[in-house]
């Protein structure tokens, strides 16, 4: 039976309970064939004769969930003009909500999916490439509601679906490495214990392993090689049959929401897995190359590459922008996710050549009633000229703050002249975000992330050790700002091990007590190591997976991290919604909302900030000066605290401020001892002194002496 006319929108395959509507945009296609693929790989082809606004569409009665399909696009093939239609290629629907299968790279060596028309008759090519799959859109969400945790109360945990769950002893083997495994109560309980309010998942859009890695016997582990912006990655499903990954992903979100945990997706809209001009034709390249990709203006057979991956999406084209916005809305409305972290987000702002802060993409997000209401996090850089854009994104956006990472690492490894920069990062980076009306929580603070050393490796290695990647050490960052504490790599020296443990606590405490949104890398709470590899993008194995036995080995660090998160939650002075003003908090008041002191108890002067050898500083946070109202309209107040940092290699004598700031102070956080006290201990009177050990941090709470 030929297709009924159907409708041009929505794009993609839409099942209505009776049949499925198919719609594909291509401005250059002469005609499009819809190919239904049977279990044995044979095709049933239907020409889509209806075209409205360059959308080719048709409706097939009786076609439902589980049906595999693809497209063959007939049109011009002239790479010198940027035209790459080739009906020999079975193409993935850019709007596919599920994708099954992978690229058969052995077949690629014989010309598929590479090559020009006429090189080979690929009548059987459906067997060698992924297929789009019609999905069942119906799911019982019950009373699921988004947690909508305020930014200033958010604690983010960056994790990998597979890496987090592959070795968990309490997750059943068949569920390890899957969405269902991540939703297992043992995993959720661990996140809850840590005080995590949002899990930021590394890419879960369908991705493939590129040919170069496959030749080396490696796999794309991280997933930054997307081929489907609507499809949950099939490889993370326990039951992928009949597009089960969609239902399983929804079940994971529902379980995390029940625990009060938001789900944020790391999304890769800056490029696709089709690579450069030598890459495979899998989807958009063969559908409408000029519309979907940025081409070199005078040599359109080549691709603009701001990402280091071979191509960049053409965000200047309305249908490409529509694709991105439709994808974002789909994940919010249909999959119930709570936000997005945009990989290499500066690429999305390149309308012409330079990064444009007011580009069309950001305008669309700003006015969209769905997308504008979820958490939007930018990785504010790409690899193109002028791509480092920390602090330059629009007001709705938060950003991964790379300057926080670099400054905190430098401070704790004892680099000179970091006091002023360190103070700025500790207090929310107002120099980056205040001028355009944003708040401290615009800064997503992190010390470690998936790209780079783990926390354990940051204090154990001076240089990267990426031999397993097979690139002779050329891959991965060289500027790690790490310090091995005296020995490179593993050691049994008790002094080195004790120093490394303290340095980990220093970094964790600085992260969780700074203004802004803290982000933990999965496993840092228990000392996960990658053996010095700072680029495990291709290591889908024990090197990158979480070793859950460390939760027992390093139980003290897990407890310390959880206690810090609980301490932060209890005290709003560490998670302010507004920047410090450095002024008295009210009429007739003398104390400012924040003050800075030298270890001798004197207020910091200009020359103190410029001291290139300064390694210690004390911050006073006034709990009466939070300048905020709670949900009931009541003034938010808290206790007042001193934060004392000593990055020097020797102990120093810390003199407390005079009685104007408080009659007495008691230690509540101590990274030397590894303690976070529930209640203040023995007070030290104003003007008194205490020993601040080398390379340590203490937090003191104001008490009555």
PDB file of C-alpha atoms in Angstrom, residues 407-550:
ATOM      1  CA  UNK A 407      42.995  29.175  40.223  1.00  0.00           C
ATOM      2  CA  UNK A 408      42.080  26.668  42.937  1.00  0.00           C
ATOM      3  CA  UNK A 409      44.571  24.150  41.575  1.00  0.00           C
ATOM      4  CA  UNK A 410      47.310  26.785  41.469  1.00  0.00           C
ATOM      5  CA  UNK A 411      46.585  27.986  44.999  1.00  0.00           C
ATOM      6  CA  UNK A 412      46.769  24.568  46.613  1.00  0.00           C
ATOM      7  CA  UNK A 413      49.902  23.528  44.741  1.00  0.00           C
ATOM      8  CA  UNK A 414      51.594  26.682  46.060  1.00  0.00           C
ATOM      9  CA  UNK A 415      51.885  28.824  42.949  1.00  0.00           C
ATOM     10  CA  UNK A 416      52.752  32.488  43.688  1.00  0.00           C
ATOM     11  CA  UNK A 417      50.537  35.562  43.191  1.00  0.00           C
ATOM     12  CA  UNK A 418      47.160  33.830  43.338  1.00  0.00           C
ATOM     13  CA  UNK A 419      45.574  35.438  46.438  1.00  0.00           C
ATOM     14  CA  UNK A 420      43.427  38.031  44.662  1.00  0.00           C
ATOM     15  CA  UNK A 421      42.325  35.617  41.979  1.00  0.00           C
ATOM     16  CA  UNK A 422      41.634  32.949  44.587  1.00  0.00           C
ATOM     17  CA  UNK A 423      39.463  35.335  46.638  1.00  0.00           C
ATOM     18  CA  UNK A 424      37.438  36.209  43.542  1.00  0.00           C
ATOM     19  CA  UNK A 425      36.808  32.574  42.652  1.00  0.00           C
ATOM     20  CA  UNK A 426      35.912  31.711  46.254  1.00  0.00           C
ATOM     21  CA  UNK A 427      33.215  34.401  46.313  1.00  0.00           C
ATOM     22  CA  UNK A 428      31.465  33.576  43.044  1.00  0.00           C
ATOM     23  CA  UNK A 429      33.640  35.263  40.383  1.00  0.00           C
ATOM     24  CA  UNK A 430      31.850  38.607  40.386  1.00  0.00           C
ATOM     25  CA  UNK A 431      34.489  39.877  37.952  1.00  0.00           C
ATOM     26  CA  UNK A 432      33.054  37.488  35.371  1.00  0.00           C
ATOM     27  CA  UNK A 433      29.320  37.530  36.065  1.00  0.00           C
ATOM     28  CA  UNK A 434      28.163  40.589  38.005  1.00  0.00           C
ATOM     29  CA  UNK A 435      28.352  43.207  35.259  1.00  0.00           C
ATOM     30  CA  UNK A 436      25.644  41.586  33.123  1.00  0.00           C
ATOM     31  CA  UNK A 437      23.205  41.081  35.989  1.00  0.00           C
ATOM     32  CA  UNK A 438      23.964  37.456  36.734  1.00  0.00           C
ATOM     33  CA  UNK A 439      24.298  35.923  40.188  1.00  0.00           C
ATOM     34  CA  UNK A 440      27.036  33.876  41.889  1.00  0.00           C
ATOM     35  CA  UNK A 441      25.341  30.685  40.745  1.00  0.00           C
ATOM     36  CA  UNK A 442      26.178  31.586  37.146  1.00  0.00           C
ATOM     37  CA  UNK A 443      29.515  30.023  38.058  1.00  0.00           C
ATOM     38  CA  UNK A 444      29.493  26.228  37.959  1.00  0.00           C
ATOM     39  CA  UNK A 445      32.599  25.585  40.016  1.00  0.00           C
ATOM     40  CA  UNK A 446      34.703  22.485  39.480  1.00  0.00           C
ATOM     41  CA  UNK A 447      38.206  21.324  40.256  1.00  0.00           C
ATOM     42  CA  UNK A 448      38.019  18.179  38.135  1.00  0.00           C
ATOM     43  CA  UNK A 449      35.795  16.984  35.288  1.00  0.00           C
ATOM     44  CA  UNK A 450      35.689  14.074  32.864  1.00  0.00           C
ATOM     45  CA  UNK A 451      38.242  15.833  30.650  1.00  0.00           C
ATOM     46  CA  UNK A 452      41.470  15.738  32.665  1.00  0.00           C
ATOM     47  CA  UNK A 453      42.791  14.200  35.843  1.00  0.00           C
ATOM     48  CA  UNK A 454      40.559  12.764  38.530  1.00  0.00           C
ATOM     49  CA  UNK A 455      41.007  14.311  41.976  1.00  0.00           C
ATOM     50  CA  UNK A 456      43.198  11.390  43.064  1.00  0.00           C
ATOM     51  CA  UNK A 457      45.407  11.765  39.993  1.00  0.00           C
ATOM     52  CA  UNK A 458      45.560  15.550  40.372  1.00  0.00           C
ATOM     53  CA  UNK A 459      47.526  15.085  43.599  1.00  0.00           C
ATOM     54  CA  UNK A 460      49.475  12.029  42.382  1.00  0.00           C
ATOM     55  CA  UNK A 461      50.908  12.984  38.979  1.00  0.00           C
ATOM     56  CA  UNK A 462      52.854  15.926  37.596  1.00  0.00           C
ATOM     57  CA  UNK A 463      52.318  14.800  34.005  1.00  0.00           C
ATOM     58  CA  UNK A 464      49.817  12.821  31.975  1.00  0.00           C
ATOM     59  CA  UNK A 465      50.303   9.105  31.325  1.00  0.00           C
ATOM     60  CA  UNK A 466      48.130   8.372  28.292  1.00  0.00           C
ATOM     61  CA  UNK A 467      50.081   5.483  26.778  1.00  0.00           C
ATOM     62  CA  UNK A 468      46.973   3.278  26.606  1.00  0.00           C
ATOM     63  CA  UNK A 469      45.379   5.655  24.092  1.00  0.00           C
ATOM     64  CA  UNK A 470      47.892   4.765  21.383  1.00  0.00           C
ATOM     65  CA  UNK A 471      48.670   8.348  20.385  1.00  0.00           C
ATOM     66  CA  UNK A 472      52.229   8.548  21.734  1.00  0.00           C
ATOM     67  CA  UNK A 473      51.201  11.066  24.390  1.00  0.00           C
ATOM     68  CA  UNK A 474      49.970  13.672  21.897  1.00  0.00           C
ATOM     69  CA  UNK A 475      46.427  13.584  23.243  1.00  0.00           C
ATOM     70  CA  UNK A 476      45.163  15.167  26.440  1.00  0.00           C
ATOM     71  CA  UNK A 477      46.026  18.497  28.035  1.00  0.00           C
ATOM     72  CA  UNK A 478      49.616  19.315  28.997  1.00  0.00           C
ATOM     73  CA  UNK A 479      48.688  22.188  31.335  1.00  0.00           C
ATOM     74  CA  UNK A 480      47.240  20.162  34.203  1.00  0.00           C
ATOM     75  CA  UNK A 481      48.315  22.393  37.121  1.00  0.00           C
ATOM     76  CA  UNK A 482      48.770  19.255  39.164  1.00  0.00           C
ATOM     77  CA  UNK A 483      51.277  18.308  41.864  1.00  0.00           C
ATOM     78  CA  UNK A 484      52.267  14.773  42.782  1.00  0.00           C
ATOM     79  CA  UNK A 485      53.200  15.648  46.381  1.00  0.00           C
ATOM     80  CA  UNK A 486      56.761  14.447  45.837  1.00  0.00           C
ATOM     81  CA  UNK A 487      56.385  11.095  44.079  1.00  0.00           C
ATOM     82  CA  UNK A 488      55.044  10.410  40.590  1.00  0.00           C
ATOM     83  CA  UNK A 489      52.194   7.914  40.701  1.00  0.00           C
ATOM     84  CA  UNK A 490      51.553   5.117  43.187  1.00  0.00           C
ATOM     85  CA  UNK A 491      53.624   5.002  46.375  1.00  0.00           C
ATOM     86  CA  UNK A 492      53.602   3.403  49.808  1.00  0.00           C
ATOM     87  CA  UNK A 493      55.334   6.375  51.460  1.00  0.00           C
ATOM     88  CA  UNK A 494      53.035   7.218  54.411  1.00  0.00           C
ATOM     89  CA  UNK A 495      53.961  10.906  54.427  1.00  0.00           C
ATOM     90  CA  UNK A 496      53.183  11.313  50.732  1.00  0.00           C
ATOM     91  CA  UNK A 497      49.917   9.401  51.098  1.00  0.00           C
ATOM     92  CA  UNK A 498      48.864  11.564  54.058  1.00  0.00           C
ATOM     93  CA  UNK A 499      49.672  14.752  52.142  1.00  0.00           C
ATOM     94  CA  UNK A 500      47.730  13.579  49.107  1.00  0.00           C
ATOM     95  CA  UNK A 501      44.712  12.758  51.265  1.00  0.00           C
ATOM     96  CA  UNK A 502      44.860  16.210  52.853  1.00  0.00           C
ATOM     97  CA  UNK A 503      45.212  17.895  49.460  1.00  0.00           C
ATOM     98  CA  UNK A 504      42.108  16.051  48.264  1.00  0.00           C
ATOM     99  CA  UNK A 505      40.231  17.312  51.313  1.00  0.00           C
ATOM    100  CA  UNK A 506      41.508  20.850  50.714  1.00  0.00           C
ATOM    101  CA  UNK A 507      40.234  20.814  47.150  1.00  0.00           C
ATOM    102  CA  UNK A 508      36.879  19.268  48.069  1.00  0.00           C
ATOM    103  CA  UNK A 509      36.338  21.741  50.905  1.00  0.00           C
ATOM    104  CA  UNK A 510      37.251  24.725  48.731  1.00  0.00           C
ATOM    105  CA  UNK A 511      34.829  23.516  46.064  1.00  0.00           C
ATOM    106  CA  UNK A 512      31.892  22.916  48.390  1.00  0.00           C
ATOM    107  CA  UNK A 513      32.373  26.093  50.447  1.00  0.00           C
ATOM    108  CA  UNK A 514      32.733  28.501  47.506  1.00  0.00           C
ATOM    109  CA  UNK A 515      29.900  30.658  46.231  1.00  0.00           C
ATOM    110  CA  UNK A 516      28.400  29.284  43.035  1.00  0.00           C
ATOM    111  CA  UNK A 517      27.257  25.812  42.018  1.00  0.00           C
ATOM    112  CA  UNK A 518      29.696  23.027  42.986  1.00  0.00           C
ATOM    113  CA  UNK A 519      30.228  20.131  40.566  1.00  0.00           C
ATOM    114  CA  UNK A 520      31.819  16.868  41.689  1.00  0.00           C
ATOM    115  CA  UNK A 521      33.314  14.381  39.257  1.00  0.00           C
ATOM    116  CA  UNK A 522      31.982  10.878  39.837  1.00  0.00           C
ATOM    117  CA  UNK A 523      34.328   8.880  42.008  1.00  0.00           C
ATOM    118  CA  UNK A 524      36.284  11.828  43.386  1.00  0.00           C
ATOM    119  CA  UNK A 525      34.543  11.326  46.700  1.00  0.00           C
ATOM    120  CA  UNK A 526      36.246   7.925  47.007  1.00  0.00           C
ATOM    121  CA  UNK A 527      39.604   8.506  45.309  1.00  0.00           C
ATOM    122  CA  UNK A 528      38.956   7.064  41.841  1.00  0.00           C
ATOM    123  CA  UNK A 529      42.091   6.921  39.703  1.00  0.00           C
ATOM    124  CA  UNK A 530      42.749   6.647  35.968  1.00  0.00           C
ATOM    125  CA  UNK A 531      46.433   5.844  36.587  1.00  0.00           C
ATOM    126  CA  UNK A 532      47.473   9.265  35.367  1.00  0.00           C
ATOM    127  CA  UNK A 533      45.507   9.141  32.089  1.00  0.00           C
ATOM    128  CA  UNK A 534      43.897  12.555  31.616  1.00  0.00           C
ATOM    129  CA  UNK A 535      41.981  11.684  28.447  1.00  0.00           C
ATOM    130  CA  UNK A 536      40.114   8.381  28.821  1.00  0.00           C
ATOM    131  CA  UNK A 537      37.723   9.174  25.960  1.00  0.00           C
ATOM    132  CA  UNK A 538      38.548   5.822  24.337  1.00  0.00           C
ATOM    133  CA  UNK A 539      38.991   3.678  27.455  1.00  0.00           C
ATOM    134  CA  UNK A 540      35.769   1.745  27.973  1.00  0.00           C
ATOM    135  CA  UNK A 541      37.301  -0.525  30.599  1.00  0.00           C
ATOM    136  CA  UNK A 542      38.462  -0.756  34.210  1.00  0.00           C
ATOM    137  CA  UNK A 543      40.722   2.266  33.718  1.00  0.00           C
ATOM    138  CA  UNK A 544      37.726   4.578  33.423  1.00  0.00           C
ATOM    139  CA  UNK A 545      34.996   2.693  35.270  1.00  0.00           C
ATOM    140  CA  UNK A 546      34.237   3.421  38.911  1.00  0.00           C
ATOM    141  CA  UNK A 547      35.949   1.056  41.355  1.00  0.00           C
ATOM    142  CA  UNK A 548      33.289   0.800  44.034  1.00  0.00           C
ATOM    143  CA  UNK A 549      35.617  -1.047  46.424  1.00  0.00           C
ATOM    144  CA  UNK A 550      37.187   2.368  47.024  1.00  0.00           C
TER     145      UNK A 550
END
